[in-house]
Short mmCIF file of C-alpha atoms in Angstrom, two decimals:
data_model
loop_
_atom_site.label_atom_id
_atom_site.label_comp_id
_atom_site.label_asym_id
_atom_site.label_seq_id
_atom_site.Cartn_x
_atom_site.Cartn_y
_atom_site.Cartn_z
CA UNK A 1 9.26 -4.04 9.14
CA UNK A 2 5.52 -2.30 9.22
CA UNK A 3 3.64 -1.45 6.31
CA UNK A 4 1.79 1.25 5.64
CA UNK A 5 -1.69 1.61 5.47
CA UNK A 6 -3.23 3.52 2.50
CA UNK A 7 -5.96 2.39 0.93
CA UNK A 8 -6.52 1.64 -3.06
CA UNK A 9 -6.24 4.07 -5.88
CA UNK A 10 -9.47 4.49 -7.65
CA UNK A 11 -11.52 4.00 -4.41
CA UNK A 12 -9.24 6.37 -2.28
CA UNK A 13 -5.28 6.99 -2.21
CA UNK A 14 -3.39 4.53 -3.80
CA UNK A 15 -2.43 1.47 -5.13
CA UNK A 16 -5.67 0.50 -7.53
CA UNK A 17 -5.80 0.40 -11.51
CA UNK A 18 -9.45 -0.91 -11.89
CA UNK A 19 -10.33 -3.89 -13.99
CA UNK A 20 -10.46 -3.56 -18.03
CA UNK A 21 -10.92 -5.97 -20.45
CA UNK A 22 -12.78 -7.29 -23.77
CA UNK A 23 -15.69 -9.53 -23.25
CA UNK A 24 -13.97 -12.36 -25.26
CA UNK A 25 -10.70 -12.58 -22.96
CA UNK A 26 -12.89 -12.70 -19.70
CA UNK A 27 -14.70 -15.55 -21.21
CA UNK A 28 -11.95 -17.52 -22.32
CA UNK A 29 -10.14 -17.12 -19.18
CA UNK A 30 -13.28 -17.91 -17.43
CA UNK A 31 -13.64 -20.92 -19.31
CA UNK A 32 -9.75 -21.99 -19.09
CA UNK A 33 -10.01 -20.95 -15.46
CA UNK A 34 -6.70 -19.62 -15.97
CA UNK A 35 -4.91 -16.85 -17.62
CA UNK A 36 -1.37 -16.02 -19.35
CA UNK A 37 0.81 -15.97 -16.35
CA UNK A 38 -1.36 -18.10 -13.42
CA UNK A 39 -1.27 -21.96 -13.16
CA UNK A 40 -4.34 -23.79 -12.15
CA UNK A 41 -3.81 -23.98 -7.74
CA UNK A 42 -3.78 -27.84 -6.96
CA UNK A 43 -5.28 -27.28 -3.76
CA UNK A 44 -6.20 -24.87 -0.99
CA UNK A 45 -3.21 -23.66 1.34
CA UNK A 46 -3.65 -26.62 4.06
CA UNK A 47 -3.45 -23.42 7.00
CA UNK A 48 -7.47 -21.87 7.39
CA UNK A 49 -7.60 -18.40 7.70
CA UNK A 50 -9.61 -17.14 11.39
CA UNK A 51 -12.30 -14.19 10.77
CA UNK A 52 -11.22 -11.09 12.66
CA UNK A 53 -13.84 -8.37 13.28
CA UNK A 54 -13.34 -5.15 11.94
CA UNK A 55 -14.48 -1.76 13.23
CA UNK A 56 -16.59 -0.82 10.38
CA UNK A 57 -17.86 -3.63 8.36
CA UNK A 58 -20.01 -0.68 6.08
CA UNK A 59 -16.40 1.19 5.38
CA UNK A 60 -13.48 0.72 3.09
CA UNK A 61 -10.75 -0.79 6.10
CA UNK A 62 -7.46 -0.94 5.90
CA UNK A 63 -5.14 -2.82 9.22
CA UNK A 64 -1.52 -1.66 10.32
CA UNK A 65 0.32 -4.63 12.07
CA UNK A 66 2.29 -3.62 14.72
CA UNK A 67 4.40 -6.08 17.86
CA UNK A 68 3.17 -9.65 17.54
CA UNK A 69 -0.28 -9.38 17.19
CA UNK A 70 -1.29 -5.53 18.10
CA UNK A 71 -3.60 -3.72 15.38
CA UNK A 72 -4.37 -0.10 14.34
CA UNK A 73 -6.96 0.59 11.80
CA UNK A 74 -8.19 3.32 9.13
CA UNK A 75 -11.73 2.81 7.86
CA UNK A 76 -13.49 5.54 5.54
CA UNK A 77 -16.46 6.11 4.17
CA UNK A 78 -17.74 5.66 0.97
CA UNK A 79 -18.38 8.85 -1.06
CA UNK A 80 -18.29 9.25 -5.26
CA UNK A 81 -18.98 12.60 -5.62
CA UNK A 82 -16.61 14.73 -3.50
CA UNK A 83 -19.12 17.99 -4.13
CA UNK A 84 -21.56 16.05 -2.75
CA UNK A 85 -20.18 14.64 0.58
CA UNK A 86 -17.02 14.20 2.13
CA UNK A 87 -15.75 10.49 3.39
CA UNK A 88 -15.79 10.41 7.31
CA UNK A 89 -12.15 8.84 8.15
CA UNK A 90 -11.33 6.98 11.64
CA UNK A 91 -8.43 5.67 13.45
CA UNK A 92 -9.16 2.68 15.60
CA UNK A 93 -7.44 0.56 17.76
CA UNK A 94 -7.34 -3.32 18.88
CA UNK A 95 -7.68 -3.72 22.36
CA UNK A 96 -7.80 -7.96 22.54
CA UNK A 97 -11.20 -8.75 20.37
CA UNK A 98 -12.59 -5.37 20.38
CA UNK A 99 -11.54 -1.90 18.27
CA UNK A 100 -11.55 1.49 20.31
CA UNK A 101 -11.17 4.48 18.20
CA UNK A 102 -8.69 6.88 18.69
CA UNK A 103 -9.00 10.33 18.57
CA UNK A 104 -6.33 12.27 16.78
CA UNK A 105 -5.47 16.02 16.55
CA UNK A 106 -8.23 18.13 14.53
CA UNK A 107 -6.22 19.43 12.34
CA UNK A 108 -4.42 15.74 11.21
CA UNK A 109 -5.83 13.84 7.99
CA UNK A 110 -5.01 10.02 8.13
CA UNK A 111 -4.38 8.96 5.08
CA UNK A 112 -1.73 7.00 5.64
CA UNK A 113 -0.80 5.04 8.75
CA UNK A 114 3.02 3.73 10.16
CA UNK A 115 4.48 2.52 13.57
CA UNK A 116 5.85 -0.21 15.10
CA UNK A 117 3.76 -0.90 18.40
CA UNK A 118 0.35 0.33 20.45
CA UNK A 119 2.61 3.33 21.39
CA UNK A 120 4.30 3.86 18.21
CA UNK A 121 1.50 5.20 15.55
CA UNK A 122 2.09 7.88 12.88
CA UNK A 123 -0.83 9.34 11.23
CA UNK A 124 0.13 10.75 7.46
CA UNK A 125 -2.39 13.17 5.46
CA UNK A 126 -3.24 16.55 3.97
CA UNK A 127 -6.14 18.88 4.67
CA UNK A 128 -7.96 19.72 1.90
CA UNK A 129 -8.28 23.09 1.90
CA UNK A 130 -7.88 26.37 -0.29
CA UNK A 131 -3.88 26.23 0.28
CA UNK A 132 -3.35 22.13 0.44
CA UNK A 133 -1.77 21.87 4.43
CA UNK A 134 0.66 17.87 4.57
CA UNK A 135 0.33 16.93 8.18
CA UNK A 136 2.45 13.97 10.15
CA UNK A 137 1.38 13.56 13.92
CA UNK A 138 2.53 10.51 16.16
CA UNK A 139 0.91 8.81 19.34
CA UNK A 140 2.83 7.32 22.14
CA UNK A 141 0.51 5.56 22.97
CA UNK A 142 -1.82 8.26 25.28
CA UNK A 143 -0.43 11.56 23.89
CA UNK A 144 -0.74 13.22 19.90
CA UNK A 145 2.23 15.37 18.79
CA UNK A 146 1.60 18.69 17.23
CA UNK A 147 2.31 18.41 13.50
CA UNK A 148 5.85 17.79 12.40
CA UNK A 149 6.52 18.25 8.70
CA UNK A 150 8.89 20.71 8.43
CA UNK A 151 7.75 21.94 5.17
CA UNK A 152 3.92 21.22 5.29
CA UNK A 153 3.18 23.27 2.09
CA UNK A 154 5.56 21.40 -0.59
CA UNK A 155 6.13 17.95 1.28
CA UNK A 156 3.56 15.42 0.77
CA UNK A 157 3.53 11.68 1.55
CA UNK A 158 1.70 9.23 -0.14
CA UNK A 159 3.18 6.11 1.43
CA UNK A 160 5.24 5.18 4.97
CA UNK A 161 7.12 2.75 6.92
CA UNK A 162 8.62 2.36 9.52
CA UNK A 163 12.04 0.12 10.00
CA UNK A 164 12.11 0.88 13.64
CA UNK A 165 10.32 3.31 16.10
CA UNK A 166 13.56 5.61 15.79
CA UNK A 167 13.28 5.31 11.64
CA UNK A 168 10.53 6.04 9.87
CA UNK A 169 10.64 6.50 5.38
CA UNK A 170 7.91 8.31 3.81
CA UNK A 171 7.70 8.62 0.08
CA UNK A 172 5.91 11.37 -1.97
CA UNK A 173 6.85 14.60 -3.76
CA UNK A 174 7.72 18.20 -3.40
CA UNK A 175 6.41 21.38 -4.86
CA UNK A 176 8.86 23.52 -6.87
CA UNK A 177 8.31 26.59 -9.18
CA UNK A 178 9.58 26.86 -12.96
CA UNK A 179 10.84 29.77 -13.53
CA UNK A 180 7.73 31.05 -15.65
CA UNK A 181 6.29 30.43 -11.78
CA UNK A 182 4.58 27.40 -13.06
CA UNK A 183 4.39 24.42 -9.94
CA UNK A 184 5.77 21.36 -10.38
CA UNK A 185 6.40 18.60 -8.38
CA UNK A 186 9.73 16.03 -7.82
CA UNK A 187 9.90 13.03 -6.18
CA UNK A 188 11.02 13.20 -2.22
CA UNK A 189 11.99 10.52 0.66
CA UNK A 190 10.78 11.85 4.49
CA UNK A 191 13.01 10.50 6.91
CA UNK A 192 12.39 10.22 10.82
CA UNK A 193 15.68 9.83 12.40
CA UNK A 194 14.07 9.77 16.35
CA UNK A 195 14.16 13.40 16.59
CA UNK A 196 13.25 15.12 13.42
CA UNK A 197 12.09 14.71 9.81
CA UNK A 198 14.32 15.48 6.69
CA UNK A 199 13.83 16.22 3.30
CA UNK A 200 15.62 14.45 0.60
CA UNK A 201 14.60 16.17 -3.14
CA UNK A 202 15.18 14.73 -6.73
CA UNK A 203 14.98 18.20 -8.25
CA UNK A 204 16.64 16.70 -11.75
CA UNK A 205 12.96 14.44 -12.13
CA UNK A 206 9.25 15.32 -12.52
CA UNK A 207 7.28 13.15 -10.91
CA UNK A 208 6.17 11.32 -7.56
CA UNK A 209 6.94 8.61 -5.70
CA UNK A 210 3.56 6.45 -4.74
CA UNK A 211 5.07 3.36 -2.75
CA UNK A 212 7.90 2.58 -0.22
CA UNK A 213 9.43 -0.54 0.89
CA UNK A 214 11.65 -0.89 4.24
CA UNK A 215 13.51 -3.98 4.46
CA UNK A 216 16.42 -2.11 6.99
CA UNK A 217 18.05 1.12 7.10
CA UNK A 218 20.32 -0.08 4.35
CA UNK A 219 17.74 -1.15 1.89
CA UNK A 220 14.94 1.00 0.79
CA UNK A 221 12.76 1.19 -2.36
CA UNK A 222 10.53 4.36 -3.67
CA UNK A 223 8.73 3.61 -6.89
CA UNK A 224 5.95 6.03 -8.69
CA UNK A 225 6.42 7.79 -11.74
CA UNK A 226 8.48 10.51 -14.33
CA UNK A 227 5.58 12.37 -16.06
CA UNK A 228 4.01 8.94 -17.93
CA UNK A 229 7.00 6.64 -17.50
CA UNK A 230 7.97 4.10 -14.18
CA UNK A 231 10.13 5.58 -11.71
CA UNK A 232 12.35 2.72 -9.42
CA UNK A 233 15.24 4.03 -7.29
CA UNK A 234 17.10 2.41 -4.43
CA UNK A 235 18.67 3.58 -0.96
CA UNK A 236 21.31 1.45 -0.03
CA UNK A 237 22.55 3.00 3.10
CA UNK A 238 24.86 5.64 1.74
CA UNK A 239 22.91 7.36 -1.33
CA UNK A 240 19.85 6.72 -3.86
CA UNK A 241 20.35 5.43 -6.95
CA UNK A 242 17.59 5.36 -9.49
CA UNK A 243 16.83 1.55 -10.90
CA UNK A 244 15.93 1.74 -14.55
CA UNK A 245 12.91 -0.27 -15.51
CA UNK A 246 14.88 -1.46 -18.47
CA UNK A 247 14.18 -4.86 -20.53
CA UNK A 248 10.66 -5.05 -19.59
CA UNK A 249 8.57 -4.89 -22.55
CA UNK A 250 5.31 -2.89 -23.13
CA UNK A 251 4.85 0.52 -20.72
CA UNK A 252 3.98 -0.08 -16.90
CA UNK A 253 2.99 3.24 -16.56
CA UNK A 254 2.90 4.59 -12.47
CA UNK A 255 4.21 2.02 -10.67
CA UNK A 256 1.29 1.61 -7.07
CA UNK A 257 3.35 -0.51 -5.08
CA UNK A 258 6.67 -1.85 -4.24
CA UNK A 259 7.71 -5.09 -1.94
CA UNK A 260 11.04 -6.58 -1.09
CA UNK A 261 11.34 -10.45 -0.14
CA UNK A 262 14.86 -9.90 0.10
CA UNK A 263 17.84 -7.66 -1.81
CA UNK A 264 17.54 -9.65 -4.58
CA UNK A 265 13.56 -10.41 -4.69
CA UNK A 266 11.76 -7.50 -5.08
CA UNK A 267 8.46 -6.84 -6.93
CA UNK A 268 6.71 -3.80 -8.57
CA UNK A 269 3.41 -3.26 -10.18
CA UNK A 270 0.96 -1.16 -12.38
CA UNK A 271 -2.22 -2.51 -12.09
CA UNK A 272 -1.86 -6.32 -13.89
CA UNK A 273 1.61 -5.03 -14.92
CA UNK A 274 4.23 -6.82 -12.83
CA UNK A 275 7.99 -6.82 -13.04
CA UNK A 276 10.77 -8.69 -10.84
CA UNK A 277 13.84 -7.06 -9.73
CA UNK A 278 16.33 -10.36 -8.87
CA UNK A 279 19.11 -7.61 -7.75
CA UNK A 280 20.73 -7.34 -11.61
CA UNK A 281 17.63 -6.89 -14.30
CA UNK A 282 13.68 -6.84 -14.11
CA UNK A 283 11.84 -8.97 -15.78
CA UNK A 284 7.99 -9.20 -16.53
CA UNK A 285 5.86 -11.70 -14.77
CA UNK A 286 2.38 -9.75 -15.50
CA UNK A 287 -1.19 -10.89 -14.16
CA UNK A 288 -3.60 -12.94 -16.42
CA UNK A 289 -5.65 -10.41 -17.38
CA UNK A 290 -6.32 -6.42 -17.38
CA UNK A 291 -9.02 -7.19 -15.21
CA UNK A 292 -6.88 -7.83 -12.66
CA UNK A 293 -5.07 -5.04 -10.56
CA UNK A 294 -2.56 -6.15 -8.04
CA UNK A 295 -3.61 -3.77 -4.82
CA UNK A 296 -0.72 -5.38 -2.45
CA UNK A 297 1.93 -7.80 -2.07
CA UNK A 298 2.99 -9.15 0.99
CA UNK A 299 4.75 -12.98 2.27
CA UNK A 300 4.03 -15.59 4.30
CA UNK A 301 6.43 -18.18 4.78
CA UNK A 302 9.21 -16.90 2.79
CA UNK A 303 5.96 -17.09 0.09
CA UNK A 304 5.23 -13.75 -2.01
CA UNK A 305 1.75 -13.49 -2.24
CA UNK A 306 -1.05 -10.56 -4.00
CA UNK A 307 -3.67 -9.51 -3.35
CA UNK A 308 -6.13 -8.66 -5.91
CA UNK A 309 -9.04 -6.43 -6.64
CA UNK A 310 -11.36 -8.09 -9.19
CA UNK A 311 -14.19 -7.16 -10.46
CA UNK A 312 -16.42 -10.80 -9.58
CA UNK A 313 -15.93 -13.85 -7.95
CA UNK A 314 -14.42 -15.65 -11.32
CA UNK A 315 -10.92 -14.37 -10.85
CA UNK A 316 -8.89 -15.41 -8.26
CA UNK A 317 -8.41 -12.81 -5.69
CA UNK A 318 -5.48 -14.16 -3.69
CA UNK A 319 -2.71 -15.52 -5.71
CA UNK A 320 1.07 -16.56 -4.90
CA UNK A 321 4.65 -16.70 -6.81
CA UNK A 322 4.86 -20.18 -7.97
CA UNK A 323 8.59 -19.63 -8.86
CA UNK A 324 7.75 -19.28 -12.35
CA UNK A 325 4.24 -18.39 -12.72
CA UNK A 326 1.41 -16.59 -10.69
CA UNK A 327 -0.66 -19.81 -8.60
CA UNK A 328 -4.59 -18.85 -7.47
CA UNK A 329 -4.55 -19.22 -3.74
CA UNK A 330 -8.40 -20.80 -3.02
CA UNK A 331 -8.07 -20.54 0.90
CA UNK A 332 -9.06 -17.10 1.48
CA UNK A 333 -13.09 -17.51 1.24
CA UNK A 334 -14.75 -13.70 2.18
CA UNK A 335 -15.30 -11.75 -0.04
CA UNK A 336 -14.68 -10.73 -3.77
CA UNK A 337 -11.76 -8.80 -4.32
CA UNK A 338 -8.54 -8.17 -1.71
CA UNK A 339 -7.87 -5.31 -0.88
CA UNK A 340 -4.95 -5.36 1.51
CA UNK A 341 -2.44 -7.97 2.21
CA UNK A 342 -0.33 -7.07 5.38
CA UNK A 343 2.16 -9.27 7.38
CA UNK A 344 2.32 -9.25 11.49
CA UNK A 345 5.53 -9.10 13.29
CA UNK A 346 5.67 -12.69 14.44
CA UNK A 347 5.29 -13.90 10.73
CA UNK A 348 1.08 -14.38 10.48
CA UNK A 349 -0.71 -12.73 7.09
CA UNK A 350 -3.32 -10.57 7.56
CA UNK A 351 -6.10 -9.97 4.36
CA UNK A 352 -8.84 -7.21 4.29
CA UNK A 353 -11.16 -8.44 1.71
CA UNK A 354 -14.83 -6.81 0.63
CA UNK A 355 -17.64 -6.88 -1.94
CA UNK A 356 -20.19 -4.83 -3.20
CA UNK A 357 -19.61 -0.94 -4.25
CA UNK A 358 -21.83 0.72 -1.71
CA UNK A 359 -24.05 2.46 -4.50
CA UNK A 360 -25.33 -0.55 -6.43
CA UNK A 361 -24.47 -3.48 -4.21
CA UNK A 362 -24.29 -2.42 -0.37
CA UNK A 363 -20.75 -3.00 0.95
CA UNK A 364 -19.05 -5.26 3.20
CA UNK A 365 -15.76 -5.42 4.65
CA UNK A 366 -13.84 -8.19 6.39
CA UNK A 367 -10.27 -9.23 7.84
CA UNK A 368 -8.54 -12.11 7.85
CA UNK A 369 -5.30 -13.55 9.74
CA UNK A 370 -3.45 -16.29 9.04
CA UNK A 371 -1.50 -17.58 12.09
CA UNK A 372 2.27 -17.64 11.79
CA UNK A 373 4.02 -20.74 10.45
CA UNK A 374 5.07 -23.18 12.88
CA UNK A 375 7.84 -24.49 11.16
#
């Protein structure tokens, strides 16, 4: 399983409430040193994290894991105003210490990244143009595809992964027309079943899907939204089946991202709001404060672990499911906030952290790994 690689809501595509919160709270969880919902760590994880270069240290960076240890990367400038410039994007590859960047088709956008090895990349994204133009290109490796959404003026995809190089799950929307000829949009599931992509609509909902987990061809999660409300449903092999967000009090709102630990382990978030799906009922294990916004989960070591984007070094960026509480992880050291939590095929974590904005504070990007357990 290969996670996708979009980048964080606010700052680009997805996958970022930012932080919020009364002066008084920060302070008292400042002074506490820990919030509603996180225990005080007892120690550092005893594994050190190794510093991995990355291609752009000036750019928001995002890393797809792919094989053992093989690396693609998206890095992207950093631009506020979008009438004032536009944010130069860049696909790189790892070729043993150093990146090499690729050179896609002109007319692809990559937004989002999926694949399962150096010769298995897909590169997700729309052209922003007068008539908005979804584009999905692959690379074997030496050789781009021409584009291959069927439908690229109604499908988009916000999120991929790939469960093998022969099945591929993207999760977004599709445009329809009311009949007053109003658009609207309904969640939709991309599938890449080694020859072509299809099209599965949920033409009964309004609303998008913003995440997708792959744990096999049999288990698949889309999360995002119905108008204001959470949106969960479930692929099981033979059919979707939506997953009410029922029992879990106070409104999550869009639900950014969506990870499976197993069937019966699976986690969903909006911003500090976090519930736990344990295969027969959610149920609410939220961050400590607003302040925090979950940007990705991920495991190591059978371990579910977040990352989070914080707004300074007092909150805990990295922190791990105790069992019954959230646990600050002190062993990741760059940076302020995490950005990206990602896990390599032979079991080793991988963390792109940063700090600074790039306006006020110049910015700075890093990556992490954490080799694979032992045991």
């Amino acid at each position: 399983m290969t996670k996708s690689t979009s980048l964080w809501g606010t700052w680009s595509t997805r996958s970022t409430s930012l932080w919020r919160r009364t002066a008084t709270v920060l302070a008292a969880a400042t002074a506490a040193g820990v919030g509603v919902g996180l225990v005080a760590s007892p120690a550092s994880a005893a594994t050190s994290w190794e510093t991995l270069t990355v291609p752009i240290t000036t750019q928001k960076v995002s890393v797809l894991p792919v094989g053992t240890q093989g690396l693609f990367a998206r890095s992207e400038g950093i631009c506020f105003d979008a009438s004032e410039c536009t944010p130069t994007v860049r696909v790189w590859q790892r070729s043993g210490t150093a990146w090499k960047q690729l050179t896609p088709p002109a007319d692809a956008a990559a937004d989002t990244l999926a694949g399962t090895a150096d010769d298995d990349l897909w590169v997700i994204g729309s052209r922003w143009s007068a008539d908005v133009d979804f584009r999905i290109h692959h690379y074997d490796g030496s050789t781009w595809s021409a584009n291959l959404n069927p439908e690229p003026k109604s499908l988009e995809i916000n999120d991929a992964e790939a469960a093998g190089r022969n099945s591929v799950w993207g999760a977004g929307s599709v445009r329809g027309e009311d009949p007053d000829g109003s658009t609207t949009w309904h969640p939709a599931v991309g599938h890449w079943d080694g020859g072509s992509w299809k099209t599965t609509r949920f033409t009964d909902v309004e609303g998008t899907f913003d995440a997708v987990d792959v744990r096999n061809e049999n288990d698949v999660w889309a999360v995002g939204s119905r108008g204001t409300q959470p949106l969960a449903m479930h692929y099981d092999g033979t059919g979707w089946r939506e997953v009410p967000l029922t029992g879990t009090a106070g409104s999550m709102g869009t639900l950014r991202e969506v990870f499976g630990n197993g069937p019966n382990d699976v986690w969903v978030n909006s911003g500090a709001k976090t519930s736990h799906w344990d295969g027969t009922s959610w149920t609410r294990h939220d961050f400590s404060a607003d302040s925090q916004a979950v940007v990705s989960f991920s495991s190591y070591n059978g371990q579910v672990l977040a990352g989070v984007n914080t707004p300074t070094s007092q909150y805990p960026k990295l922190i791990r499911w105790a069992g019954t509480a959230w646990q600050a992880d002190t062993s990741l050291t760059p940076g302020v906030r995490v950005n990206q939590l990602a896990t390599g095929g032979d079991g080793s974590l991988y963390a792109v952290s940063s700090r600074g904005d790039g306006v006020l504070f110049s910015y700075t990007s890093y990556l992490s790994r954490l080799a694979a357990p032992t045991s």
